[in-house]
Amino acid sequence: MKKVNILHIITHDTGRYLGCYGEDVKTPEIDKLAENGIIFTNYFCTAPQCSPSRASMFSSLMPHQNGVYGLAHRGFILREDIDYFPKILKRNGYRTFLFGIQHETTWDKTETIGYEKVFKGKDSSCDNVTPLLIEFLKQKPSEPFFISCGFIETHRPFPIVEDVPENLKVPSFLPDEIEVKKDIAGLNILVERVDESVGKIVKTLEETGLAKNTLIILTTDHGIAFPGAKATLFDPGIGISLSLIHI
């Protein structure tokens, strides 16, 4: 039986702030994937911080078990004896690649967590990471691959928006104030940017014929960067999106 390619796309600080979760933001490409795949509506991260959440996803261990109970760039890095997901796949015949950002360990240790090659680009914005991934996919790799594609979006800072649409809605746990609306308008720009990138990636998978044998996992690490969400244990802090799609 032919191994299924795995494409893992993970954003920063997005929570469930997507159209397919009922939020007032335009994400037609992601919504389409969710509609044609499986969308998880009761999915939570292990901790409302970037590194602990990500490390738990790929180790199946809680932060106090895998060593990542704080941010990787502050010294909390994954134990090297952990049987990490990319490591497991690499042992089982997968080529393993990282595009963009990871936040589970320091950059000099990406090989220890199982990545064969890293494509960092100019920065970790989806505007710069997506073209690298598309170019790779256009080569139609013949061996089964695991790709983790990490975007810095929707991490702060947000684009500055002064003219806010009158009908712009804010999440229910935030006050409906003009300054909050400006922030949400900036967040919307980044979410829509990610959605556009996801659409381009899916289109490339379809054009190259890779779509029929590729599982797409689309997720994030924790809630949006607002009071009562990111870095808190309230639902908006630990409730995150997850969609699985085999086109």
mmCIF file of C-alpha atoms in Angstrom:
data_model
loop_
_atom_site.group_PDB
_atom_site.id
_atom_site.type_symbol
_atom_site.label_atom_id
_atom_site.label_comp_id
_atom_site.label_asym_id
_atom_site.label_seq_id
_atom_site.Cartn_x
_atom_site.Cartn_y
_atom_site.Cartn_z
ATOM 1 C CA MET A 1 0.000 0.000 0.000
ATOM 2 C CA LYS A 2 1.364 3.389 -0.994
ATOM 3 C CA LYS A 3 2.136 5.714 1.908
ATOM 4 C CA VAL A 4 0.018 8.859 2.082
ATOM 5 C CA ASN A 5 1.875 12.170 1.946
ATOM 6 C CA ILE A 6 1.217 14.403 4.955
ATOM 7 C CA LEU A 7 1.127 18.198 4.755
ATOM 8 C CA HIS A 8 0.816 19.852 8.160
ATOM 9 C CA ILE A 9 0.023 23.584 8.042
ATOM 10 C CA ILE A 10 0.201 25.425 11.349
ATOM 11 C CA THR A 11 -0.416 29.101 12.038
ATOM 12 C CA HIS A 12 0.494 31.256 15.029
ATOM 13 C CA ASP A 13 -2.109 32.521 17.501
ATOM 14 C CA THR A 14 -5.232 31.855 15.423
ATOM 15 C CA GLY A 15 -7.392 29.864 17.829
ATOM 16 C CA ARG A 16 -10.709 29.186 16.117
ATOM 17 C CA TYR A 17 -10.852 32.590 14.475
ATOM 18 C CA LEU A 18 -11.896 31.303 11.042
ATOM 19 C CA GLY A 19 -15.053 31.543 8.994
ATOM 20 C CA CYS A 20 -15.714 27.803 9.272
ATOM 21 C CA TYR A 21 -15.942 28.238 13.061
ATOM 22 C CA GLY A 22 -18.572 30.940 12.729
ATOM 23 C CA GLU A 23 -16.303 33.972 13.049
ATOM 24 C CA ASP A 24 -16.876 37.075 10.936
ATOM 25 C CA VAL A 25 -13.762 36.802 8.778
ATOM 26 C CA LYS A 26 -13.423 35.779 5.128
ATOM 27 C CA THR A 27 -11.688 32.395 4.807
ATOM 28 C CA PRO A 28 -13.281 30.810 1.710
ATOM 29 C CA GLU A 29 -10.354 28.485 0.932
ATOM 30 C CA ILE A 30 -10.107 27.120 4.483
ATOM 31 C CA ASP A 31 -13.900 26.898 4.731
ATOM 32 C CA LYS A 32 -13.960 24.809 1.548
ATOM 33 C CA LEU A 33 -11.392 22.405 2.957
ATOM 34 C CA ALA A 34 -13.289 22.086 6.225
ATOM 35 C CA GLU A 35 -16.515 21.430 4.336
ATOM 36 C CA ASN A 36 -14.918 18.648 2.300
ATOM 37 C CA GLY A 37 -12.982 17.132 5.191
ATOM 38 C CA ILE A 38 -13.317 16.768 8.949
ATOM 39 C CA ILE A 39 -13.510 19.813 11.207
ATOM 40 C CA PHE A 40 -12.960 19.398 14.948
ATOM 41 C CA THR A 41 -15.131 21.722 17.042
ATOM 42 C CA ASN A 42 -14.052 20.605 20.510
ATOM 43 C CA TYR A 43 -10.272 20.525 20.098
ATOM 44 C CA PHE A 44 -8.004 22.072 22.731
ATOM 45 C CA CYS A 45 -4.254 22.590 23.096
ATOM 46 C CA THR A 46 -2.308 21.439 26.159
ATOM 47 C CA ALA A 47 -1.106 24.953 27.001
ATOM 48 C CA PRO A 48 -1.935 28.452 25.691
ATOM 49 C CA GLN A 49 1.680 29.140 24.693
ATOM 50 C CA CYS A 50 3.376 28.494 21.363
ATOM 51 C CA SER A 51 6.165 26.063 22.224
ATOM 52 C CA PRO A 52 4.367 23.869 24.792
ATOM 53 C CA SER A 53 1.337 23.479 22.544
ATOM 54 C CA ARG A 54 3.369 22.584 19.460
ATOM 55 C CA ALA A 55 5.638 20.174 21.311
ATOM 56 C CA SER A 56 2.644 18.311 22.728
ATOM 57 C CA MET A 57 1.078 17.942 19.279
ATOM 58 C CA PHE A 58 4.045 16.028 17.900
ATOM 59 C CA SER A 59 5.130 14.162 21.036
ATOM 60 C CA SER A 60 1.688 13.171 22.445
ATOM 61 C CA LEU A 61 3.067 14.225 25.831
ATOM 62 C CA MET A 62 2.096 16.996 28.214
ATOM 63 C CA PRO A 63 4.570 19.893 28.579
ATOM 64 C CA HIS A 64 5.889 18.696 31.945
ATOM 65 C CA GLN A 65 6.690 15.331 30.324
ATOM 66 C CA ASN A 66 8.435 16.484 27.152
ATOM 67 C CA GLY A 67 10.372 19.341 28.780
ATOM 68 C CA VAL A 68 8.699 22.180 26.861
ATOM 69 C CA TYR A 69 6.741 24.005 29.546
ATOM 70 C CA GLY A 70 7.888 27.444 28.391
ATOM 71 C CA LEU A 71 9.017 29.124 25.185
ATOM 72 C CA ALA A 72 11.823 27.471 23.216
ATOM 73 C CA HIS A 73 13.729 30.713 22.679
ATOM 74 C CA ARG A 74 13.826 31.119 26.461
ATOM 75 C CA GLY A 75 15.485 27.769 27.049
ATOM 76 C CA PHE A 76 12.566 25.350 27.240
ATOM 77 C CA ILE A 77 13.432 22.962 24.422
ATOM 78 C CA LEU A 78 12.222 19.479 23.616
ATOM 79 C CA ARG A 79 14.044 16.578 25.221
ATOM 80 C CA GLU A 80 16.173 14.863 22.569
ATOM 81 C CA ASP A 81 15.157 11.373 23.695
ATOM 82 C CA ILE A 82 11.494 12.025 22.806
ATOM 83 C CA ASP A 83 10.099 9.918 19.947
ATOM 84 C CA TYR A 84 8.911 12.962 18.031
ATOM 85 C CA PHE A 85 6.444 12.668 15.131
ATOM 86 C CA PRO A 86 8.812 13.661 12.279
ATOM 87 C CA LYS A 87 11.400 11.260 13.742
ATOM 88 C CA ILE A 88 8.902 8.398 13.687
ATOM 89 C CA LEU A 89 7.893 9.118 10.107
ATOM 90 C CA LYS A 90 11.510 9.409 8.986
ATOM 91 C CA ARG A 91 12.219 5.948 10.418
ATOM 92 C CA ASN A 92 9.286 4.615 8.456
ATOM 93 C CA GLY A 93 10.296 5.731 5.000
ATOM 94 C CA TYR A 94 9.129 9.351 4.858
ATOM 95 C CA ARG A 95 11.189 12.301 3.679
ATOM 96 C CA THR A 96 10.687 15.001 6.301
ATOM 97 C CA PHE A 97 10.781 18.735 5.605
ATOM 98 C CA LEU A 98 10.123 21.933 7.511
ATOM 99 C CA PHE A 99 8.965 25.067 5.695
ATOM 100 C CA GLY A 100 8.860 28.277 7.683
ATOM 101 C CA ILE A 101 8.682 28.317 11.448
ATOM 102 C CA GLN A 102 8.978 25.738 14.191
ATOM 103 C CA HIS A 103 8.929 26.686 17.859
ATOM 104 C CA GLU A 104 9.627 23.463 19.721
ATOM 105 C CA THR A 105 13.392 23.742 19.912
ATOM 106 C CA THR A 106 16.274 25.997 18.862
ATOM 107 C CA TRP A 107 17.038 26.296 15.145
ATOM 108 C CA ASP A 108 20.345 24.439 15.460
ATOM 109 C CA LYS A 109 18.482 21.364 16.704
ATOM 110 C CA THR A 110 15.870 20.883 13.975
ATOM 111 C CA GLU A 111 17.584 17.678 12.840
ATOM 112 C CA THR A 112 17.222 16.204 16.326
ATOM 113 C CA ILE A 113 13.438 16.457 16.055
ATOM 114 C CA GLY A 114 13.438 14.635 12.747
ATOM 115 C CA TYR A 115 13.533 17.152 9.914
ATOM 116 C CA GLU A 116 15.741 16.182 7.007
ATOM 117 C CA LYS A 117 15.800 19.666 5.492
ATOM 118 C CA VAL A 118 14.612 23.137 6.503
ATOM 119 C CA PHE A 119 13.359 25.839 4.121
ATOM 120 C CA LYS A 120 13.282 29.066 6.122
ATOM 121 C CA GLY A 121 12.992 31.768 3.493
ATOM 122 C CA LYS A 122 13.497 35.481 4.109
ATOM 123 C CA ASP A 123 11.104 35.296 7.051
ATOM 124 C CA SER A 124 8.259 33.068 8.239
ATOM 125 C CA SER A 125 5.413 35.062 6.708
ATOM 126 C CA CYS A 126 3.150 32.994 4.494
ATOM 127 C CA ASP A 127 3.955 35.469 1.704
ATOM 128 C CA ASN A 128 7.537 34.174 1.716
ATOM 129 C CA VAL A 129 7.082 30.566 2.855
ATOM 130 C CA THR A 130 4.266 29.647 0.450
ATOM 131 C CA PRO A 131 6.305 30.207 -2.768
ATOM 132 C CA LEU A 132 9.047 27.925 -1.390
ATOM 133 C CA LEU A 133 6.534 25.183 -0.657
ATOM 134 C CA ILE A 134 4.831 25.562 -4.029
ATOM 135 C CA GLU A 135 8.162 25.304 -5.842
ATOM 136 C CA PHE A 136 8.933 22.118 -3.909
ATOM 137 C CA LEU A 137 5.547 20.565 -4.695
ATOM 138 C CA LYS A 138 5.886 21.402 -8.400
ATOM 139 C CA GLN A 139 8.861 19.047 -8.509
ATOM 140 C CA LYS A 140 6.364 16.220 -7.832
ATOM 141 C CA PRO A 141 8.420 14.342 -5.216
ATOM 142 C CA SER A 142 8.123 10.616 -5.811
ATOM 143 C CA GLU A 143 8.949 9.469 -2.274
ATOM 144 C CA PRO A 144 6.361 9.835 0.494
ATOM 145 C CA PHE A 145 6.838 13.091 2.363
ATOM 146 C CA PHE A 146 5.909 14.739 5.620
ATOM 147 C CA ILE A 147 5.951 18.526 5.477
ATOM 148 C CA SER A 148 5.332 20.840 8.383
ATOM 149 C CA CYS A 149 4.609 24.323 7.052
ATOM 150 C CA GLY A 150 4.639 26.986 9.752
ATOM 151 C CA PHE A 151 3.404 30.544 9.185
ATOM 152 C CA ILE A 152 4.164 33.421 11.578
ATOM 153 C CA GLU A 153 0.674 34.761 10.876
ATOM 154 C CA THR A 154 -1.508 35.519 12.794
ATOM 155 C CA HIS A 155 1.009 36.585 15.437
ATOM 156 C CA ARG A 156 1.183 40.243 16.435
ATOM 157 C CA PRO A 157 1.944 42.932 15.323
ATOM 158 C CA PHE A 158 -1.162 43.292 13.176
ATOM 159 C CA PRO A 159 -1.407 45.692 10.236
ATOM 160 C CA ILE A 160 -2.678 49.093 11.379
ATOM 161 C CA VAL A 161 -6.239 49.823 10.318
ATOM 162 C CA GLU A 162 -7.798 53.224 11.011
ATOM 163 C CA ASP A 163 -10.943 53.108 8.868
ATOM 164 C CA VAL A 164 -12.895 50.235 10.371
ATOM 165 C CA PRO A 165 -15.995 48.910 8.597
ATOM 166 C CA GLU A 166 -19.115 49.853 10.541
ATOM 167 C CA ASN A 167 -20.449 46.292 10.512
ATOM 168 C CA LEU A 168 -17.210 44.662 11.732
ATOM 169 C CA LYS A 169 -17.922 42.186 14.500
ATOM 170 C CA VAL A 170 -15.615 41.351 17.380
ATOM 171 C CA PRO A 171 -15.457 37.968 19.137
ATOM 172 C CA SER A 172 -18.067 37.657 21.870
ATOM 173 C CA PHE A 173 -15.547 37.658 24.730
ATOM 174 C CA LEU A 174 -14.145 41.076 23.758
ATOM 175 C CA PRO A 175 -15.690 44.535 24.299
ATOM 176 C CA ASP A 176 -17.302 46.083 21.226
ATOM 177 C CA GLU A 177 -15.088 49.191 21.278
ATOM 178 C CA ILE A 178 -13.438 51.076 18.411
ATOM 179 C CA GLU A 179 -9.864 50.285 19.459
ATOM 180 C CA VAL A 180 -10.718 46.587 19.685
ATOM 181 C CA LYS A 181 -12.354 46.781 16.273
ATOM 182 C CA LYS A 182 -9.207 48.304 14.800
ATOM 183 C CA ASP A 183 -7.193 45.424 16.220
ATOM 184 C CA ILE A 184 -9.643 42.854 14.870
ATOM 185 C CA ALA A 185 -9.539 44.521 11.446
ATOM 186 C CA GLY A 186 -5.751 44.070 11.448
ATOM 187 C CA LEU A 187 -6.115 40.446 12.538
ATOM 188 C CA ASN A 188 -8.579 39.882 9.694
ATOM 189 C CA ILE A 189 -5.982 40.989 7.165
ATOM 190 C CA LEU A 190 -3.543 38.338 8.412
ATOM 191 C CA VAL A 191 -6.189 35.596 8.568
ATOM 192 C CA GLU A 192 -7.234 36.367 4.998
ATOM 193 C CA ARG A 193 -3.587 36.325 3.941
ATOM 194 C CA VAL A 194 -3.222 32.816 5.365
ATOM 195 C CA ASP A 195 -6.423 31.732 3.632
ATOM 196 C CA GLU A 196 -5.079 32.927 0.296
ATOM 197 C CA SER A 197 -1.857 30.965 0.845
ATOM 198 C CA VAL A 198 -3.767 27.809 1.736
ATOM 199 C CA GLY A 199 -5.720 28.192 -1.502
ATOM 200 C CA LYS A 200 -2.520 28.480 -3.533
ATOM 201 C CA ILE A 201 -1.037 25.391 -1.861
ATOM 202 C CA VAL A 202 -4.157 23.305 -2.486
ATOM 203 C CA LYS A 203 -4.292 24.442 -6.107
ATOM 204 C CA THR A 204 -0.672 23.312 -6.569
ATOM 205 C CA LEU A 205 -1.431 19.920 -5.025
ATOM 206 C CA GLU A 206 -4.302 19.506 -7.479
ATOM 207 C CA GLU A 207 -2.315 20.667 -10.516
ATOM 208 C CA THR A 208 0.601 18.326 -9.739
ATOM 209 C CA GLY A 209 -1.615 15.325 -9.058
ATOM 210 C CA LEU A 210 -0.310 15.100 -5.491
ATOM 211 C CA ALA A 211 -3.715 15.937 -4.000
ATOM 212 C CA LYS A 212 -5.108 12.433 -4.452
ATOM 213 C CA ASN A 213 -2.424 11.010 -2.150
ATOM 214 C CA THR A 214 -1.893 13.849 0.345
ATOM 215 C CA LEU A 215 -3.509 14.347 3.736
ATOM 216 C CA ILE A 216 -3.711 18.008 4.777
ATOM 217 C CA ILE A 217 -3.716 18.842 8.489
ATOM 218 C CA LEU A 218 -4.587 22.469 9.183
ATOM 219 C CA THR A 219 -4.262 23.743 12.736
ATOM 220 C CA THR A 220 -2.808 26.397 15.053
ATOM 221 C CA ASP A 221 -1.121 26.511 18.450
ATOM 222 C CA HIS A 222 -3.471 28.488 20.738
ATOM 223 C CA GLY A 223 -5.925 31.368 20.914
ATOM 224 C CA ILE A 224 -5.757 34.807 19.350
ATOM 225 C CA ALA A 225 -3.524 37.426 20.970
ATOM 226 C CA PHE A 226 -6.178 39.286 22.948
ATOM 227 C CA PRO A 227 -7.074 39.553 26.648
ATOM 228 C CA GLY A 228 -8.927 36.462 27.783
ATOM 229 C CA ALA A 229 -7.450 34.329 24.988
ATOM 230 C CA LYS A 230 -3.733 33.721 24.319
ATOM 231 C CA ALA A 231 -1.772 32.884 27.490
ATOM 232 C CA THR A 232 -4.958 32.167 29.473
ATOM 233 C CA LEU A 233 -6.769 28.943 30.300
ATOM 234 C CA PHE A 234 -10.138 30.318 29.250
ATOM 235 C CA ASP A 235 -11.729 28.608 26.244
ATOM 236 C CA PRO A 236 -10.592 31.355 23.806
ATOM 237 C CA GLY A 237 -7.014 30.657 24.954
ATOM 238 C CA ILE A 238 -6.937 26.882 24.597
ATOM 239 C CA GLY A 239 -9.659 26.206 22.023
ATOM 240 C CA ILE A 240 -8.016 25.747 18.634
ATOM 241 C CA SER A 241 -8.921 24.825 15.078
ATOM 242 C CA LEU A 242 -8.202 21.484 13.448
ATOM 243 C CA SER A 243 -9.223 20.263 10.028
ATOM 244 C CA LEU A 244 -8.191 17.055 8.261
ATOM 245 C CA ILE A 245 -8.635 16.895 4.515
ATOM 246 C CA HIS A 246 -7.805 14.191 1.995
ATOM 247 C CA ILE A 247 -8.835 15.876 -1.251
#
